[in-house]
Short mmCIF file of C-alpha atoms in Angstrom, two decimals:
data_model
loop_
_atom_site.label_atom_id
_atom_site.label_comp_id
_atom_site.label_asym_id
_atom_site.label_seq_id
_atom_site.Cartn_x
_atom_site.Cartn_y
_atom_site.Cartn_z
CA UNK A 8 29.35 38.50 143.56
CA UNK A 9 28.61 37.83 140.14
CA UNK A 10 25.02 37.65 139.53
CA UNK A 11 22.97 35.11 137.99
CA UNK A 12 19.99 35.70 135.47
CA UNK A 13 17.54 32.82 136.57
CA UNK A 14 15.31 31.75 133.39
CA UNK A 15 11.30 30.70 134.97
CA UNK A 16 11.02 27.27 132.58
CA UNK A 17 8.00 28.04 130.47
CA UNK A 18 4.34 26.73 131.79
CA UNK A 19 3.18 24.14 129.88
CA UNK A 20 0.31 24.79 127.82
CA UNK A 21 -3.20 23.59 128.96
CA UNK A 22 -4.03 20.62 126.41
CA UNK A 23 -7.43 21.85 124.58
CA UNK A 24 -9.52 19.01 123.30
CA UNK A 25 -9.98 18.84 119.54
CA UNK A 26 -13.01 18.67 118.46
CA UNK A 27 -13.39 16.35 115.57
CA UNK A 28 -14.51 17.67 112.02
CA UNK A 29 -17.52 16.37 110.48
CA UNK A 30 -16.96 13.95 107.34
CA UNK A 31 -18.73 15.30 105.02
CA UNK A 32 -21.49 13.41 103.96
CA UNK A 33 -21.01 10.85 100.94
CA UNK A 34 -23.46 9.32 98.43
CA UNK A 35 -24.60 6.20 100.08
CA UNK A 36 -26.63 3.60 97.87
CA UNK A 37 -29.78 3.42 99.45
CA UNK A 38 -32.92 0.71 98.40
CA UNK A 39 -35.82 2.18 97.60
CA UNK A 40 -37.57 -1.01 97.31
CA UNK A 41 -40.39 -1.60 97.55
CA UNK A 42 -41.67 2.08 98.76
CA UNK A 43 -40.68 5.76 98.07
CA UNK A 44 -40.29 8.16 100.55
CA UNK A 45 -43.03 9.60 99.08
CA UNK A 46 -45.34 6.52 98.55
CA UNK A 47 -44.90 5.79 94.93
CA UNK A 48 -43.14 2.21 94.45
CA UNK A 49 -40.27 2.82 92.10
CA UNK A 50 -40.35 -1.29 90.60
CA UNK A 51 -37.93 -3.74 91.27
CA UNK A 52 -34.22 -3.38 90.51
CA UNK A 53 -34.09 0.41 90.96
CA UNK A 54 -31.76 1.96 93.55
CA UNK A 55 -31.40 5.51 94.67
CA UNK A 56 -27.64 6.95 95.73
CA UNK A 57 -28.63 9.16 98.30
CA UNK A 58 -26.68 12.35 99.83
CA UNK A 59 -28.27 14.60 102.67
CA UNK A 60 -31.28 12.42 101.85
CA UNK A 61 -31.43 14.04 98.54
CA UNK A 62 -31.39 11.90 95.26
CA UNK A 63 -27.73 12.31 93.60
CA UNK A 64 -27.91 9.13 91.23
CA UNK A 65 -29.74 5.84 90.27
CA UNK A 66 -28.66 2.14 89.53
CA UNK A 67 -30.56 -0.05 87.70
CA UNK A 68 -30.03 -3.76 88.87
CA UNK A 69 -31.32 -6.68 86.49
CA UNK A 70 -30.40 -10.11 88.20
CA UNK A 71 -29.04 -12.88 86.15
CA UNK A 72 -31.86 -14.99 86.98
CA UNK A 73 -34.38 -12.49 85.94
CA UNK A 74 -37.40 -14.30 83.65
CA UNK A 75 -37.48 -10.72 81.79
CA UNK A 76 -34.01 -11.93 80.23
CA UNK A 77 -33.11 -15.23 80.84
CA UNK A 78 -30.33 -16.84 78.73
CA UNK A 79 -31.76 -19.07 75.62
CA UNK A 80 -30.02 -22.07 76.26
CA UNK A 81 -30.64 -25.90 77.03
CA UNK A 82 -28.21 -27.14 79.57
CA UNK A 83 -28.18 -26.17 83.67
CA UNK A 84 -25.06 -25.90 83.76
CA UNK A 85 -24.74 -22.74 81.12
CA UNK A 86 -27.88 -21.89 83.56
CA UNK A 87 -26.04 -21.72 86.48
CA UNK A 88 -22.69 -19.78 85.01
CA UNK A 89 -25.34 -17.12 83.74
CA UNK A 90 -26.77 -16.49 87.34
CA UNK A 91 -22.74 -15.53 88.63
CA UNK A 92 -22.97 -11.76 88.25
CA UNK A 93 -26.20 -9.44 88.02
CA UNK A 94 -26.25 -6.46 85.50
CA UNK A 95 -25.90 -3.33 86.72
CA UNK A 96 -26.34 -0.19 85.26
CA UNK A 97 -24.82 2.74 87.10
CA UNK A 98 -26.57 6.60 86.68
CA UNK A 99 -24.76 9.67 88.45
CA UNK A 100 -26.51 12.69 87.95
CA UNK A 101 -24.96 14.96 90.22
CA UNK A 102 -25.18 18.47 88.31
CA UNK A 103 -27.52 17.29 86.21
CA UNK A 104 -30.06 17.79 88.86
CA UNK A 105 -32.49 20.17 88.87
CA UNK A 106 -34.67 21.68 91.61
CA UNK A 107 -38.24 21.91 90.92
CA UNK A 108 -40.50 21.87 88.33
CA UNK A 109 -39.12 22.70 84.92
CA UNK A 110 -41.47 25.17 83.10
CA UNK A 111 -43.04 24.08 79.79
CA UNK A 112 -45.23 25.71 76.56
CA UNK A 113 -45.87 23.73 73.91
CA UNK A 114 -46.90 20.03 74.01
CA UNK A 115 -44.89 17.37 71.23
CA UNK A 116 -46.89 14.14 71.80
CA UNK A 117 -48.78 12.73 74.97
CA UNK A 118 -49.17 9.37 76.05
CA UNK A 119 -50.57 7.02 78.44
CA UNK A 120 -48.38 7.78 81.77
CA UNK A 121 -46.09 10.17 80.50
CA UNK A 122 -46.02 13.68 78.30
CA UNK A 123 -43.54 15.23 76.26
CA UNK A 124 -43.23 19.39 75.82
CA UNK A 125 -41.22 22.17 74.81
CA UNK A 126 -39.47 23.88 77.22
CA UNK A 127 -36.33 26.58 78.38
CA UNK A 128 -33.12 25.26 80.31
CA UNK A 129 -30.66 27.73 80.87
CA UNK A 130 -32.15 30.41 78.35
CA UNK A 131 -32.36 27.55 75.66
CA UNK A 132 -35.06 25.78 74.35
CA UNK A 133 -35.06 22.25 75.04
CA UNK A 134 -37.48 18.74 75.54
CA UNK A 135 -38.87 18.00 78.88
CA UNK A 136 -40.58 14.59 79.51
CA UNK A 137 -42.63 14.33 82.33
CA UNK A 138 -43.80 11.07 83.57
CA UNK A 139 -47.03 10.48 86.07
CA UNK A 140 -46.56 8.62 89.37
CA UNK A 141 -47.84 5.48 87.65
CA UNK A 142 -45.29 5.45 85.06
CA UNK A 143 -42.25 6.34 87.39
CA UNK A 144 -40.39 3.38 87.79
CA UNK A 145 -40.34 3.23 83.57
CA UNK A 146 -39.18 6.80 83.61
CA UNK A 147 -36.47 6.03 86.10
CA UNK A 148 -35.62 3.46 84.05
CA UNK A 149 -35.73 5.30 81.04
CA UNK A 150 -33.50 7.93 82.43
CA UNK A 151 -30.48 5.49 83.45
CA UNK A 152 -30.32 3.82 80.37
CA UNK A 153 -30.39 7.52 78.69
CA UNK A 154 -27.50 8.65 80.73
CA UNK A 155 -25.57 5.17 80.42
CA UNK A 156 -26.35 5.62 76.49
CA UNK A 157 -24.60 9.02 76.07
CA UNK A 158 -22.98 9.70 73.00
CA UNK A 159 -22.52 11.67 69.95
CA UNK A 160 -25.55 10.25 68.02
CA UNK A 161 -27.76 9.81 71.36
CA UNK A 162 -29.92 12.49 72.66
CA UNK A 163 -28.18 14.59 74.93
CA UNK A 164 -29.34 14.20 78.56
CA UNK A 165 -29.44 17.61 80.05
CA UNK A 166 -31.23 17.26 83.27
CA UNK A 167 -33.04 15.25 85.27
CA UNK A 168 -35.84 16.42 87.96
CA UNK A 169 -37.62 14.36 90.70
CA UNK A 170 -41.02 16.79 91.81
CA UNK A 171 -43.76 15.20 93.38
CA UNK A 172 -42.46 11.41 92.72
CA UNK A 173 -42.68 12.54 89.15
CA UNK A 174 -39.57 11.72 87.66
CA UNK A 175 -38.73 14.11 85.05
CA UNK A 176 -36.24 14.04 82.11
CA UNK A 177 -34.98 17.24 80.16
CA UNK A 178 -33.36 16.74 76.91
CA UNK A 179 -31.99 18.74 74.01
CA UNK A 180 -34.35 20.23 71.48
CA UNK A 181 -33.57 19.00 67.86
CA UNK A 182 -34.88 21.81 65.76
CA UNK A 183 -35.59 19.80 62.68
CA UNK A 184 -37.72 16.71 63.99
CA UNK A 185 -38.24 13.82 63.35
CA UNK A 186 -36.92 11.44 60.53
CA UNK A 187 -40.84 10.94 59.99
CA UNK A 188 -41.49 14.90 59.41
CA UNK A 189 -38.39 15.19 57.62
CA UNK A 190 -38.72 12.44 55.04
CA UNK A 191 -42.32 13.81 54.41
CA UNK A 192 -41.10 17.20 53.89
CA UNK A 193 -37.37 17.90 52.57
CA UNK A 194 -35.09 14.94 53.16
CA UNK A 195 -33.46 13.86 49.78
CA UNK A 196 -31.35 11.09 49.21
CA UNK A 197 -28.08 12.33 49.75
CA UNK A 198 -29.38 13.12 53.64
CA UNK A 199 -30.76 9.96 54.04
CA UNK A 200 -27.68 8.00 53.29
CA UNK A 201 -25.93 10.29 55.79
CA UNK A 202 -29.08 9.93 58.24
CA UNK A 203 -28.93 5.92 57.90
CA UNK A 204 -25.20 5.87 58.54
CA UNK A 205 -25.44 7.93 62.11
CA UNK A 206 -28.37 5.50 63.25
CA UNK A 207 -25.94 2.86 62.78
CA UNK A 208 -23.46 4.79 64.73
CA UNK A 209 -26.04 5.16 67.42
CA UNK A 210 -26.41 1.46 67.71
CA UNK A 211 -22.65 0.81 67.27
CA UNK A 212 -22.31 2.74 70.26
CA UNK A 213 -25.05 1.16 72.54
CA UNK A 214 -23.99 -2.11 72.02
CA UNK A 215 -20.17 -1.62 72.58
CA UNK A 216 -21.24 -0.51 75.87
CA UNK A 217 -20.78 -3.08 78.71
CA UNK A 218 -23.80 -3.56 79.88
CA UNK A 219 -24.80 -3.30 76.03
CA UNK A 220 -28.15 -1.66 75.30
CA UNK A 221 -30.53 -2.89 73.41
CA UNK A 222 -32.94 -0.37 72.11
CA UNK A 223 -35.64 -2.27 70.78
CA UNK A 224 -37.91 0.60 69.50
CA UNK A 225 -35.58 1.87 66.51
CA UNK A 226 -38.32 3.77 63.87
CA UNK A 227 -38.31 7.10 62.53
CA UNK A 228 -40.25 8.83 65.42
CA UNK A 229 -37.24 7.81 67.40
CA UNK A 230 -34.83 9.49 65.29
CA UNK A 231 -34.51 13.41 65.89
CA UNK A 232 -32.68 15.45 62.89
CA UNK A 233 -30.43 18.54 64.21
CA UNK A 234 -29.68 21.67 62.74
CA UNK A 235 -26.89 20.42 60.69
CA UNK A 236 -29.25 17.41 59.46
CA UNK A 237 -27.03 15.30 61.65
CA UNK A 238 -29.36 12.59 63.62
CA UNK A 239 -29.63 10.91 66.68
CA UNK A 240 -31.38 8.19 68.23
CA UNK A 241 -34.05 8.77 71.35
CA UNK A 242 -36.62 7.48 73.12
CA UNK A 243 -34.97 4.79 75.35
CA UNK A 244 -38.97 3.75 77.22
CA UNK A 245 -38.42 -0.01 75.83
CA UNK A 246 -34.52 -0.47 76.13
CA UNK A 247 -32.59 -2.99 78.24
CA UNK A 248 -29.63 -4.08 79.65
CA UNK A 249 -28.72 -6.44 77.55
CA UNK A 250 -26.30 -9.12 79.57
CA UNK A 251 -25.02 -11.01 76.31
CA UNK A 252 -21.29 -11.06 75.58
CA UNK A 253 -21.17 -11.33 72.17
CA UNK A 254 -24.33 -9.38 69.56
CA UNK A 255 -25.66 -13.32 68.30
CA UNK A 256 -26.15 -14.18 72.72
CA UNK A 257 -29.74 -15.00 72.83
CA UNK A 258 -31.87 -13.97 75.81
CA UNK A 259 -35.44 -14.60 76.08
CA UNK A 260 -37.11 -10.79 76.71
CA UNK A 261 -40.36 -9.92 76.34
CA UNK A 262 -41.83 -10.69 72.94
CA UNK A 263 -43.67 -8.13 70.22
CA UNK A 264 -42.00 -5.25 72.15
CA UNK A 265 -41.48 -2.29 69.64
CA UNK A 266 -43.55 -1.10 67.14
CA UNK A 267 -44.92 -3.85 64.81
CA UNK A 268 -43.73 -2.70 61.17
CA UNK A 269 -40.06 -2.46 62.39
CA UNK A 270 -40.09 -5.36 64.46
CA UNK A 271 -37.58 -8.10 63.92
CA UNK A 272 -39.36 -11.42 63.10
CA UNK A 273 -37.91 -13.24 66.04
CA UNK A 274 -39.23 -10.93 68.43
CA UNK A 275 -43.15 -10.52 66.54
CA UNK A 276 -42.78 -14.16 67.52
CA UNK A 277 -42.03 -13.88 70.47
CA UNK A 278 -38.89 -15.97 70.47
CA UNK A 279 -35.48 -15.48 72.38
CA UNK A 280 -33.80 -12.68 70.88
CA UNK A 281 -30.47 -10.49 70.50
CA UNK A 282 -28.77 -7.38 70.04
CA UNK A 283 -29.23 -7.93 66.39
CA UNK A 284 -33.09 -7.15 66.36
CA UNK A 285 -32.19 -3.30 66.65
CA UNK A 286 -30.50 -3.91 62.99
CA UNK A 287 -33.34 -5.51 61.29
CA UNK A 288 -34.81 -2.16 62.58
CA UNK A 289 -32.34 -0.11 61.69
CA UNK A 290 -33.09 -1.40 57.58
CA UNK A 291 -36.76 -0.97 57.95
CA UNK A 292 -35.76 2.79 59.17
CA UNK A 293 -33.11 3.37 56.49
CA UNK A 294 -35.26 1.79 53.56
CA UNK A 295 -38.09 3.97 54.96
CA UNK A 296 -35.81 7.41 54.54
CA UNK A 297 -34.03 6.01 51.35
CA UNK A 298 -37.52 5.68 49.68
CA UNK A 299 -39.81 7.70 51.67
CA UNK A 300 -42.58 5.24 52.63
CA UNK A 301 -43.32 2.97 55.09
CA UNK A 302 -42.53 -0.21 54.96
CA UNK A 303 -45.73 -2.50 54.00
CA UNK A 304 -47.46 0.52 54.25
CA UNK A 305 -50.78 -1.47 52.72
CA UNK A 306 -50.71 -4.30 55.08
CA UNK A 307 -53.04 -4.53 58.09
CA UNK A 308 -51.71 -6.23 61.24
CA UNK A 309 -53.31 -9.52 60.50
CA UNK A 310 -51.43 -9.76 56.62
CA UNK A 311 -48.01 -7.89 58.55
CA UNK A 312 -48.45 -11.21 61.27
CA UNK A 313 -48.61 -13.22 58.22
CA UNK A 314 -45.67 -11.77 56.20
CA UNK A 315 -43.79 -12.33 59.12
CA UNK A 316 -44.64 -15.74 60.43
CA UNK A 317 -45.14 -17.35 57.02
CA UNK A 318 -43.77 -15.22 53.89
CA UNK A 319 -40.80 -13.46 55.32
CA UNK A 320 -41.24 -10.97 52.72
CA UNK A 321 -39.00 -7.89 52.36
CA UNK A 322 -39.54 -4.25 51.14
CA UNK A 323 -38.55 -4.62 47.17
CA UNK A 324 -34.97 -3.17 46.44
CA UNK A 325 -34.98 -3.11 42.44
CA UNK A 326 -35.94 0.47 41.39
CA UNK A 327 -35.16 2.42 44.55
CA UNK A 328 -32.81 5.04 45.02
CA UNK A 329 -30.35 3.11 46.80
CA UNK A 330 -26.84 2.44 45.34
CA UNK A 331 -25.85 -1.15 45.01
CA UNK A 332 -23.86 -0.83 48.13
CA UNK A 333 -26.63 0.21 50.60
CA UNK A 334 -28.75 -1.85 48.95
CA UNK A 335 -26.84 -5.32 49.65
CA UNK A 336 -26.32 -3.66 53.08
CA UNK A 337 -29.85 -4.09 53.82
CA UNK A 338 -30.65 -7.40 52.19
CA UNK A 339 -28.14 -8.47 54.83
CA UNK A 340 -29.51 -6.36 57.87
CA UNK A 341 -33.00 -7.54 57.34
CA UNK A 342 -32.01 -11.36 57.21
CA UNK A 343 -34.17 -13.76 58.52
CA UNK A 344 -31.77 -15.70 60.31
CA UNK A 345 -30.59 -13.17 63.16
CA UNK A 346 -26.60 -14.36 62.80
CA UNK A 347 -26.85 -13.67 59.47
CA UNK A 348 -27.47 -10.21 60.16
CA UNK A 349 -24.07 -7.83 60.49
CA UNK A 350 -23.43 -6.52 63.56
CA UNK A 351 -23.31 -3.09 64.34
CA UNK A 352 -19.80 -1.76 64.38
CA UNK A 353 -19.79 -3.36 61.09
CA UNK A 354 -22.43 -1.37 59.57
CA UNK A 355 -21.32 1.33 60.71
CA UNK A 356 -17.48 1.05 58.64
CA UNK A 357 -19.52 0.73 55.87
CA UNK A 358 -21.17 3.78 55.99
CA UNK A 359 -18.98 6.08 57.27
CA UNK A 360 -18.45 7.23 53.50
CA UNK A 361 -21.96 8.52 54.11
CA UNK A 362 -21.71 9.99 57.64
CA UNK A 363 -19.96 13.18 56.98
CA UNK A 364 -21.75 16.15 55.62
CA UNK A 365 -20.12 16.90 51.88
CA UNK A 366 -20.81 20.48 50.44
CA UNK A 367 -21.41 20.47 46.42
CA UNK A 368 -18.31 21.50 44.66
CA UNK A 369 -19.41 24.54 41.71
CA UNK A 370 -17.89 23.94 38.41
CA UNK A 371 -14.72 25.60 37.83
CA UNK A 372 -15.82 26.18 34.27
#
């Protein structure tokens, strides 16, 4: 009898349940209107993207209906196609968070709601603005439209720290100043062709952006000189979204904001303005580091309201150092008539002879 090898059919295997992973947890957009989890009211239009209920990013919303820029025009129904999309300006900071307080020496300059020092990021020195609990919603602000803005002639954004509701924003550390020390101290005219032309850049930049930016506060304080005399444009505390389409859109914003002797005329008047006040700015600044005063440096604020409103005087030309070039380039950015003015890209071609950094040839001889 031939025998048979039986085979026992394997047991089946005793189903285990799976237990589902965890998604990991993604940035949510959360409103932090009207409160803080701390307390401190952050101002309308501010969002924080949350993860793990820690702050990874902020948007800045400005509605199209918003009175602080409202379109300029007469008809409701241009009105009503304005109000179709709100302007929003998106911040991720991600890694460029830090933990903390950031430790400071030296104090730059101190104002009302806010103070700017010296201090050390990653064994370098850097800039560290530090705003009160007052003043956060404008440093929040402030430190979207700074990381929006980057570019190659903006202020590098470095970090950004939230401590105590205290928003705080570390920069780089230009190691020459500003265009105000430098044009009092060693600037000649070679560097301030070169300076005028990477201001220009700046602005190119900002309003090619979509949102633009409009920066509004363009004077030499604002303009930080690097190591290689390069410069770059800081200081966004007074810029905006700007939701034009075109530089000559005018939206009504709020009126003498900047600082009053490189203030357009239209907005010293408080009229509905454009991206084009930043280059009647931009003149006053270049004129200032061409010929190394300020502009209507005599006048008080009464006679600067008056050559304004009634003279529409400019700085004189004839006898400066300025070639004929730069010269006509700034009769035309400090038009009255804003669409007269160039716009920015524009200014920029032009002086990108002057942009680059030329070492003086020796005579062969």
């Amino acid at each position: 009898m031939t025998g048979k090898t039986f085979i026992a059919p394997l047991a089946p295997a005793t189903p285990t349940k799976k237990t589902p992973e965890e998604a990991p947890a993604t940035p949510e957009a959360v409103r932090v209107e009207p409160q803080l989890a701390g307390g401190e009211s952050w101002g309308d239009g501010l969002e924080a993207i949350k993860s793990n209920n820690v702050v990874v990013g902020l948007n800045l919303i400005q509605p199209a209906e918003s009175h602080a820029c409202r379109p300029a025009r007469a008809s409701d129904e241009d009105l009503n196609e304005s109000r179709e999309a709100d302007v929003v300006v998106e911040a991720p900071l991600g890694p460029l968070l830090f933990r903390g307080k950031m430790p400071t020496s030296r104090i730059l300059c101190e104002r009302a709601g806010s103070k700017v020092c010296v201090g050390k990021s990653r064994g370098k020195k850097c800039v560290v603005k530090t705003f009160s609990p007052k003043t956060a919603a404008a440093g929040c602000r402030e430190l979207v439209l700074l990381k929006a803005a980057q570019g190659p002639r903006i202020v590098q954004l470095l970090g950004a720290a939230f401590a105590q509701t205290q928003p705080t924003i570390v920069m780089e550390f230009c190691s020459r100043g500003t265009l105000d020390d430098a044009v009092r101290n060693w600037l000649d005219v070679r560097g301030a062709r070169r300076v005028a032309a990477h201001v220009a850049e700046a602005l190119a930049h900002l309003h090619s952006l979509r949102p633009a930016i409009v920066h509004r506060d363009v004077k030499p304080k604002n303009v930080l000189i690097c190591r290689d005399g390069s410069a770059k444009l800081a200081d966004f505390g007074l810029a905006r979204p700007f939701p034009g389409r075109t530089a000559n859109d005018q939206y009504v914003m709020t009126g003498e904001t900047g600082t009053v002797r490189w203030m357009a005329p239209e907005a010293f008047r408080g009229d509905p303005y454009s991206l084009k006040v930043d280059i009647y700015s931009w003149a006053m600044v270049a004129w200032f580091a061409l010929c190394g005063q300020a502009p209507y440096a005599e006048k008080t604020l009464k006679d600067l309201r008056r050559t304004h409103l009634e003279l529409h005087d400019r700085p004189p030309l004839k006898g400066r150092p300025t070639n004929s070039g730069v010269a006509s380039l700034l009769s035309l950015a400090w038009a009255e008539a804003p669409g007269d003015r160039p716009e920015a890209a524009s200014l920029s071609r032009a002086l990108a002879p002057f942009s680059v950094k030329r070492r003086r040839l020796l005579p062969f001889w």
